[in-house]
Short mmCIF file of C-alpha atoms in Angstrom, two decimals:
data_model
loop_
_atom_site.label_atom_id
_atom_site.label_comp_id
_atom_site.label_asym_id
_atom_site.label_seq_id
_atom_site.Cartn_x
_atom_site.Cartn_y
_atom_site.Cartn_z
CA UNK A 1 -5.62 -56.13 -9.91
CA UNK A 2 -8.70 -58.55 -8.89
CA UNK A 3 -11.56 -55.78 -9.07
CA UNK A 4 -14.11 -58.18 -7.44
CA UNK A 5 -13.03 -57.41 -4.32
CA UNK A 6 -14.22 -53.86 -4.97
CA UNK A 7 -17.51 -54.93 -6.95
CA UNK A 8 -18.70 -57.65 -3.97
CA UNK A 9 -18.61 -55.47 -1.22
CA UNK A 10 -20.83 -53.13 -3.11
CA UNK A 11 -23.34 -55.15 -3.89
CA UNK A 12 -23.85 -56.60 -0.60
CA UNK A 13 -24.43 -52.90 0.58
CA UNK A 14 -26.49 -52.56 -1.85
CA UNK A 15 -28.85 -54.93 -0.65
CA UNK A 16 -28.29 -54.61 2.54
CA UNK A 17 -29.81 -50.84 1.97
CA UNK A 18 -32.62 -52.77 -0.15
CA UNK A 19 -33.88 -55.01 2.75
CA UNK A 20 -33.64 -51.79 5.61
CA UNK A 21 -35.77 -49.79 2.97
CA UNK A 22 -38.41 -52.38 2.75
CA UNK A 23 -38.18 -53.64 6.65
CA UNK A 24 -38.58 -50.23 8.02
CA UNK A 25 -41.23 -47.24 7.50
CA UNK A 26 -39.78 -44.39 6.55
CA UNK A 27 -39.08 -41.78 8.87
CA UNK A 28 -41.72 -39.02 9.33
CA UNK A 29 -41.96 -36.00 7.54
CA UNK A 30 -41.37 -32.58 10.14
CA UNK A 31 -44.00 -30.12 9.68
CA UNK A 32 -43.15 -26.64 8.97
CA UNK A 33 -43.56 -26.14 13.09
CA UNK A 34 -40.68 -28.55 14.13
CA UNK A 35 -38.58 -26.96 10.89
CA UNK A 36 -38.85 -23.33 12.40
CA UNK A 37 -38.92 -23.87 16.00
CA UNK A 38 -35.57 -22.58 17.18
CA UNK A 39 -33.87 -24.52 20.58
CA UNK A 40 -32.14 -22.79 23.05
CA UNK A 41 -29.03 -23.08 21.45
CA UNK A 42 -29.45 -21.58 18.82
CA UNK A 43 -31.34 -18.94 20.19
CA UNK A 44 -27.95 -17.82 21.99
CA UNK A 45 -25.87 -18.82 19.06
CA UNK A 46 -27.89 -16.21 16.76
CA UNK A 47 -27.25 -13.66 19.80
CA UNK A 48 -23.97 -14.04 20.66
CA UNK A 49 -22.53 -10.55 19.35
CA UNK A 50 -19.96 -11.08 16.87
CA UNK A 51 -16.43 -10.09 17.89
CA UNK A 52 -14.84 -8.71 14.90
CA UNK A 53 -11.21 -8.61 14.26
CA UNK A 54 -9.98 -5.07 14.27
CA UNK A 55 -7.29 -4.70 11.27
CA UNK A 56 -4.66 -2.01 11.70
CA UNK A 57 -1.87 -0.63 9.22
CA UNK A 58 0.99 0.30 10.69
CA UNK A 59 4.72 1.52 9.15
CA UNK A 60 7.93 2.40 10.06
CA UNK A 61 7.63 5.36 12.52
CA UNK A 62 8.61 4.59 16.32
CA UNK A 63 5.16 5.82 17.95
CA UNK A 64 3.65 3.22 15.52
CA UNK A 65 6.43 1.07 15.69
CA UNK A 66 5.59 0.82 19.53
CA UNK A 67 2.35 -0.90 19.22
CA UNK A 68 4.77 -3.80 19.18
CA UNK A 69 5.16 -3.71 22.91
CA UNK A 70 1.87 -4.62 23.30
CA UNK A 71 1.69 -7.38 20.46
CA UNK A 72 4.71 -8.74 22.10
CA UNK A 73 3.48 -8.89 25.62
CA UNK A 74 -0.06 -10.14 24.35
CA UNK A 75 -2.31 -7.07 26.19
CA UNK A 76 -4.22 -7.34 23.34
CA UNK A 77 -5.75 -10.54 23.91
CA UNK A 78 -5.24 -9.72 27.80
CA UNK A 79 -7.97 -6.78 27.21
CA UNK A 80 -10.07 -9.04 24.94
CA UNK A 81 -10.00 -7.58 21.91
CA UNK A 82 -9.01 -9.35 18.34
CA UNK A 83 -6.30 -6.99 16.64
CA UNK A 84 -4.42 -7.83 13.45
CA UNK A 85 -1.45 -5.76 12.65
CA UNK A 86 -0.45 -5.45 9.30
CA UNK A 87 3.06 -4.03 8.63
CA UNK A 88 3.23 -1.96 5.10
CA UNK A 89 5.49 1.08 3.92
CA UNK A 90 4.12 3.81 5.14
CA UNK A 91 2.35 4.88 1.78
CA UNK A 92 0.98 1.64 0.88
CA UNK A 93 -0.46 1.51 4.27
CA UNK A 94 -2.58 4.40 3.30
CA UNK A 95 -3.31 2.75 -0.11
CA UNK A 96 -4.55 -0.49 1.95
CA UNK A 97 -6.84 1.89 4.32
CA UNK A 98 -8.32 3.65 0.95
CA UNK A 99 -8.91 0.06 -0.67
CA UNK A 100 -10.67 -1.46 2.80
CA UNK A 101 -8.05 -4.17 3.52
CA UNK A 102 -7.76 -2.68 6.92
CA UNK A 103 -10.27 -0.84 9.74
CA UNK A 104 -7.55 1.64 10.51
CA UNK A 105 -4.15 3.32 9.87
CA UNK A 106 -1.38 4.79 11.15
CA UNK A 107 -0.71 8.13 9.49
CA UNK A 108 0.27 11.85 10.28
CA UNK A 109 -2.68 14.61 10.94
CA UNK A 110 -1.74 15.97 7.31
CA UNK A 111 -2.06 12.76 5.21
CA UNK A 112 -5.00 11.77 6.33
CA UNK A 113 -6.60 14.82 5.17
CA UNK A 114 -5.04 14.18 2.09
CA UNK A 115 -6.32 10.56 2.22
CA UNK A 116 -9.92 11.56 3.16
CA UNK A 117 -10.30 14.65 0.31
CA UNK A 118 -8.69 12.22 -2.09
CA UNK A 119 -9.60 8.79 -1.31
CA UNK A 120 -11.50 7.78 2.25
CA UNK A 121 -12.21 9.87 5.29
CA UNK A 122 -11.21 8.59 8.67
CA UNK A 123 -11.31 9.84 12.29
CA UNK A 124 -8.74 9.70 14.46
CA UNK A 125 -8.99 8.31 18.21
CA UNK A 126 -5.24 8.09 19.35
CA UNK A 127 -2.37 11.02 19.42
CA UNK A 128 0.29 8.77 19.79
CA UNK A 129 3.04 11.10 19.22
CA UNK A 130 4.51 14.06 17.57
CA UNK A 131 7.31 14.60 15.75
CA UNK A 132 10.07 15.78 18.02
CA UNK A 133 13.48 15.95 15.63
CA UNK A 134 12.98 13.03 13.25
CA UNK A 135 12.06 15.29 10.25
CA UNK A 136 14.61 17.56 9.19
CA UNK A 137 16.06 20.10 6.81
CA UNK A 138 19.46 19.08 6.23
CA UNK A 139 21.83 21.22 4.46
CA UNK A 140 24.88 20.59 2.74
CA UNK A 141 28.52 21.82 4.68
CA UNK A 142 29.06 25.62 4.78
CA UNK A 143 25.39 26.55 5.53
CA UNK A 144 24.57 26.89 9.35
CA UNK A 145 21.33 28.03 9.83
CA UNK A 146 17.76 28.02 7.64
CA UNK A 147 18.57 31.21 7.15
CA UNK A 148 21.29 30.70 5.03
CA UNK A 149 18.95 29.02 2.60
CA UNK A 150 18.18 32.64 0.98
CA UNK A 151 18.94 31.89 -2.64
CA UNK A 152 19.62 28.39 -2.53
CA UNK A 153 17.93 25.24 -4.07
CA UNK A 154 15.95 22.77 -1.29
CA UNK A 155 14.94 19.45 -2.32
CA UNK A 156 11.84 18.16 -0.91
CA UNK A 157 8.50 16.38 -1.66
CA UNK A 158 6.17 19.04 -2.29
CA UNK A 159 2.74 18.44 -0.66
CA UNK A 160 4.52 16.50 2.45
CA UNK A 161 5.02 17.19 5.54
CA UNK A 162 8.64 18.75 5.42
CA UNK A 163 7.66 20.85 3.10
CA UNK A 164 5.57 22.17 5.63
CA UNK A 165 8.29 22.13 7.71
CA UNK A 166 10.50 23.85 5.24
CA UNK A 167 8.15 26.78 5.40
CA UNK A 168 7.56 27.06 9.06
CA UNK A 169 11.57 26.93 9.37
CA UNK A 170 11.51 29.91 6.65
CA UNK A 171 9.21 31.98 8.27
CA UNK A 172 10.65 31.40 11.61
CA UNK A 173 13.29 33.59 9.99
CA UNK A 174 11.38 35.93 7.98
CA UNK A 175 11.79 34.06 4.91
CA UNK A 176 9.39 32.72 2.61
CA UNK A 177 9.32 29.99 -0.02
CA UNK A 178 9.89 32.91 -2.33
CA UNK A 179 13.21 33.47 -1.23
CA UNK A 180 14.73 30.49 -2.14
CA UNK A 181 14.12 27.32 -5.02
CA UNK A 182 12.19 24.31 -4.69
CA UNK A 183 13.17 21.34 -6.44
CA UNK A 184 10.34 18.48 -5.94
CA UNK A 185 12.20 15.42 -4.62
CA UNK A 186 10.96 12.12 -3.65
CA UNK A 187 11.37 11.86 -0.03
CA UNK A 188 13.44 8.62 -0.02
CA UNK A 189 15.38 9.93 -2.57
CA UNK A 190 16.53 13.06 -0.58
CA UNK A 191 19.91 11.67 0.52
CA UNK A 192 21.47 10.94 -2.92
CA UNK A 193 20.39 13.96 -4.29
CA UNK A 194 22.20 16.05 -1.83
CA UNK A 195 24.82 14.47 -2.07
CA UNK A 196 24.82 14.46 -6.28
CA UNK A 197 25.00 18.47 -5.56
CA UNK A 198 22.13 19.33 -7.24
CA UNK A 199 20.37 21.15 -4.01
CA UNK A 200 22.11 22.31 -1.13
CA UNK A 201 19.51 21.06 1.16
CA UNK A 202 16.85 18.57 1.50
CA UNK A 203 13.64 18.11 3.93
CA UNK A 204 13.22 14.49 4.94
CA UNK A 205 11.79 12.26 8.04
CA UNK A 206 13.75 9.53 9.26
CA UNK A 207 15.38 7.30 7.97
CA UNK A 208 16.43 9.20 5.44
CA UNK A 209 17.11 12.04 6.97
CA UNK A 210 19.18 10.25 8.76
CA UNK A 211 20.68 8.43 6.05
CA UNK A 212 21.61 12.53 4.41
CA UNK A 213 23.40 13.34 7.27
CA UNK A 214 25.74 10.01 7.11
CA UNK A 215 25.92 10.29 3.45
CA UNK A 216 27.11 13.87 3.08
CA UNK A 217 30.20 14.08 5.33
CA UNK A 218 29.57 17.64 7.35
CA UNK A 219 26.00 17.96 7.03
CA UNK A 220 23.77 19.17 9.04
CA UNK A 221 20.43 19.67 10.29
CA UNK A 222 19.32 23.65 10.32
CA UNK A 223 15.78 23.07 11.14
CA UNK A 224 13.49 20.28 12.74
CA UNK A 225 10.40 19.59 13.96
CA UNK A 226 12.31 19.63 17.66
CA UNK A 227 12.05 23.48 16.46
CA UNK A 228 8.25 23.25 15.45
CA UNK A 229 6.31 20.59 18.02
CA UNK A 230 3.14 20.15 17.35
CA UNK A 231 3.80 20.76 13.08
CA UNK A 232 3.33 16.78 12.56
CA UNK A 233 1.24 14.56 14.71
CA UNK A 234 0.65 10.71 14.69
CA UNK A 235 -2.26 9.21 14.94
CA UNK A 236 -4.89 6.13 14.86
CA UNK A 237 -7.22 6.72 12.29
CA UNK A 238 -9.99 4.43 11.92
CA UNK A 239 -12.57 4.00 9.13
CA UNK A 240 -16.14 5.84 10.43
CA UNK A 241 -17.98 2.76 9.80
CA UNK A 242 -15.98 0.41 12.01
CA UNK A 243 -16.30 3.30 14.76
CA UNK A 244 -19.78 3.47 14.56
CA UNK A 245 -19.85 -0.65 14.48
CA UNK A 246 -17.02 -1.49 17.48
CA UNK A 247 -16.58 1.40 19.49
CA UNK A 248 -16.26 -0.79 22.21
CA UNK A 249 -13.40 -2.55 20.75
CA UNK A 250 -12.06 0.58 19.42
CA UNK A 251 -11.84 1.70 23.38
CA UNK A 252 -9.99 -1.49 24.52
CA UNK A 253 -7.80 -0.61 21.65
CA UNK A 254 -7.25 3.07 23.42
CA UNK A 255 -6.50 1.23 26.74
CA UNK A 256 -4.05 -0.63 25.15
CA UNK A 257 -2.11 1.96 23.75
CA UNK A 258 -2.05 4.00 27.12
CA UNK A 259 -0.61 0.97 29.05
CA UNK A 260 2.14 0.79 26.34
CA UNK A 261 3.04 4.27 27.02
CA UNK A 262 3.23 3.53 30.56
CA UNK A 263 5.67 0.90 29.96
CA UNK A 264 7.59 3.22 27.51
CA UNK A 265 7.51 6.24 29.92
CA UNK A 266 9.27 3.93 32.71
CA UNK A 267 13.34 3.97 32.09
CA UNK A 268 13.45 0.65 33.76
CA UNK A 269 11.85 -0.96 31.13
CA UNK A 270 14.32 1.26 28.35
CA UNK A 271 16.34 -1.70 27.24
CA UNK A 272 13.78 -4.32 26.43
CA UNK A 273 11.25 -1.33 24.76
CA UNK A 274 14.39 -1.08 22.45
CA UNK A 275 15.09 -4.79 21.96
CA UNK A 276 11.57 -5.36 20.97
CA UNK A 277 11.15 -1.72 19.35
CA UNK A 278 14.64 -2.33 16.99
CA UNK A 279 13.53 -5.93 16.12
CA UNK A 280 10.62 -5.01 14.06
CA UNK A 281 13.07 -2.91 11.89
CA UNK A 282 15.88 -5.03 11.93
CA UNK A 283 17.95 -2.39 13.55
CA UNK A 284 20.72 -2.80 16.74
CA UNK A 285 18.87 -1.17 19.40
CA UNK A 286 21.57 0.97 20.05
CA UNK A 287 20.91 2.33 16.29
CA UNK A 288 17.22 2.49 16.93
CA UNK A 289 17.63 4.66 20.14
CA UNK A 290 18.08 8.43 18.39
CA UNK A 291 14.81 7.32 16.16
CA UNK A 292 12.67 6.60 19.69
CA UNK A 293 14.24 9.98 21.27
CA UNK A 294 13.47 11.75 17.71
CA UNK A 295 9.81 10.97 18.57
CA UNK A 296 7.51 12.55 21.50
CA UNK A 297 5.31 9.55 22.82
CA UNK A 298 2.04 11.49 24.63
CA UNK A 299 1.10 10.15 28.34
CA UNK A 300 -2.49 9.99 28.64
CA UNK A 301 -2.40 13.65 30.53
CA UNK A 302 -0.25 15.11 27.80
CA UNK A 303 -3.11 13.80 25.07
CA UNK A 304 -5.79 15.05 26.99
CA UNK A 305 -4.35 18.64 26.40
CA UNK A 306 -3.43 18.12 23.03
CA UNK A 307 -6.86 17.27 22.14
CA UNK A 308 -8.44 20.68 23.29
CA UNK A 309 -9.75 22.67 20.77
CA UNK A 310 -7.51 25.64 20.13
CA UNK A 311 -5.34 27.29 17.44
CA UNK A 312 -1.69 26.84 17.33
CA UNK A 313 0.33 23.76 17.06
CA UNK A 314 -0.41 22.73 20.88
CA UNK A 315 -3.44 21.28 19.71
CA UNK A 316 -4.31 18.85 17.33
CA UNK A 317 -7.41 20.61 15.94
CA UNK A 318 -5.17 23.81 15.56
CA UNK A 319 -2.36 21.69 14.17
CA UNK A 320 -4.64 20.30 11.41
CA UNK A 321 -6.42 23.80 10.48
CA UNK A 322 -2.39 24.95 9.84
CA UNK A 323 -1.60 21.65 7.59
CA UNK A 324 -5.05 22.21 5.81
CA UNK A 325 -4.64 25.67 4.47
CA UNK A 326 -1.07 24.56 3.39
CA UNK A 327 -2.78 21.90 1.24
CA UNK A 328 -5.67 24.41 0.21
CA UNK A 329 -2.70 26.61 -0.69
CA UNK A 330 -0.42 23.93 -3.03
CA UNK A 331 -3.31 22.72 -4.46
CA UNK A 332 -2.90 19.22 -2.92
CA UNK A 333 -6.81 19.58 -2.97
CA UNK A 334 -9.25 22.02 -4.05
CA UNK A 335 -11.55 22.95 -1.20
CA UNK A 336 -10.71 22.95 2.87
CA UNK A 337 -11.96 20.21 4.50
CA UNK A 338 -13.84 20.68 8.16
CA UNK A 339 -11.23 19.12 10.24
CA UNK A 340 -13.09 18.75 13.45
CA UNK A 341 -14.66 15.83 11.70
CA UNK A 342 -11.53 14.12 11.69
CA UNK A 343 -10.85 13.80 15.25
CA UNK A 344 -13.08 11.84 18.23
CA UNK A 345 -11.12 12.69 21.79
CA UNK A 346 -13.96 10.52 22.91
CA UNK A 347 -12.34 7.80 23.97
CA UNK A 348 -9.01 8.96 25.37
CA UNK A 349 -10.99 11.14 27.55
CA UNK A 350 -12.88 8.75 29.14
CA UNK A 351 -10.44 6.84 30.46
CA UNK A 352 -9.90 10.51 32.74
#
């Protein structure tokens, strides 16, 4: 290779930057004035607000599963807010909220009082839904009713929500947990161990519970949160700190969600809700139809009287009291927590 025609060219600009430097004064040095004093521009640059991008973890549950409807159909970016949706398992998208990889989760009433007494609080904005026959006690052929479980073994995640169920179904019958034998089961783990024989019932959400009842031949379900509305609600929950920072964008976020449920609520709009609804999960719609009816979505009205403050399972703040003395009461934390501090109806009741 003939490296002088690398070399020449160099030199030449080399002097050519010699002769400029000694031809020409050099340029004037700003005072301290000229450094600081800000133009127009950047006067509105430095006061533009920042728009932040909202970051929300979301699992497999339909009334999550539904924010899809508005990804899909862009109403996000229609109502001029910056969303990222993250998809996780539903326990690692608590882990992500705890670990600040995301402004806000999807999780039931319950868990995120276990969240906040165990790893970060959180305050929820949206009832999207309640449980409405997805979660289940399923018992194995020859048993017909929860009362039937006197004496028998139940497998179920203690500390979770069908165990709450469990005992609400038990007491509906004037049983107790007393009366029968818990054996502390993984929740996605509930279908193989009723059908190994080892219990001769299980407590499980969909899909597994679900997946029990195809897996046992003559199953069936004996109790469900059809029987106990109210027991489990879903929710937004957002971090405190990016309520207090955006609650502006956490309110477009509301309107958003109410405009899904619209489209939900309208049966002429069923079959693409489904196609979009099923595609997240890889499901046939068909298959992901029982899931969606399994699930109460709220209309705005319906939130509104959810979110009253009252006992009982009609309202969220009731709802919450119940699932925090059952965690008081197996230990899943020491001390109750003041629930109220959990909630903000704020923003779905101003868009009354």
């Amino acid at each position: 290779m003939d490296k002088t025609r690398f070399v020449i060219p160099s030199i030449l600009a080399a002097m050519a930057i010699f002769v400029t430097s000694c031809s020409e004064p050099p340029p004037p040095t700003p005072t301290a004035k000229e450094e600081t004093t800000p133009t127009p521009e950047s006067v509105v640059e430095k006061e533009a607000p920042e728009t932040p991008t909202l970051k929300i973890g979301y699992s497999d549950w339909p009334g999550w599963v539904a924010w899809e409807i508005g990804i899909a159909k862009k109403w996000f970016e229609e109502e001029g807010v910056d969303v990222k949706f993250e998809w996780y398992d539903y326990v690692a998208s608590m882990d992500a909220y705890v670990a600040g990889n995301v402004d806000a989760v999807c999780m039931t009433n319950g868990d995120a009082l276990v969240t906040g007494a165990t790893g970060k609080p959180s305050v929820g904005i949206i009832i999207n839904d309640f449980s409405n026959g997805n979660d289940m006690i399923v018992a194995k052929p020859g048993i017909e009713s929860i009362a039937d479980l006197k004496g028998k073994k139940v497998g179920v995640e203690e500390g979770f929500v069908c165990h709450l169920l469990l005992l609400k179904g038990l007491e509906s019958v004037g049983l107790s947990d007393a009366d029968i034998t818990i054996v502390n089961t993984p929740t996605n783990e509930t279908p193989q161990v009723l059908a190994s024989g080892a219990v001769d019932a299980i407590g499980a959400w969909q899909p597994n519970s679900g997946q029990a009842l195809k897996t046992v031949a003559g199953s069936k379900p004996v109790f469900t949160s059809a029987d106990a509305p109210g027991i489990i609600y879903d929710l937004l929950y957002v971090s405190p700190e990016s309520l207090a920072a955006h609650k502006a964008e956490w309110m477009k976020v509301v309107k958003v969600w109410y405009r899904i449920v619209d489209y939900l609520k309208d049966e002429s709009n069923t079959d693409d809700a489904l196609k979009i609804l099923s595609s997240r999960v890889n499901l046939p719609p068909e298959e992901y139809e029982p899931f969606l009816k399994g699930t109460y979505i709220l209309t705005l009205d319906e939130a509104l009287v959810r979110w009253q403050e009252a006992e009982g399972l009609g309202s969220i703040y009731g709802s919450s009291k119940i699932v925090d003395d059952f965690n008081v009461r197996f230990e899943v934390y020491k001390e109750p927590l003041d629930t109220t501090k959990y909630l903000d109806s704020s923003l779905t009741k101003s868009l009354k």
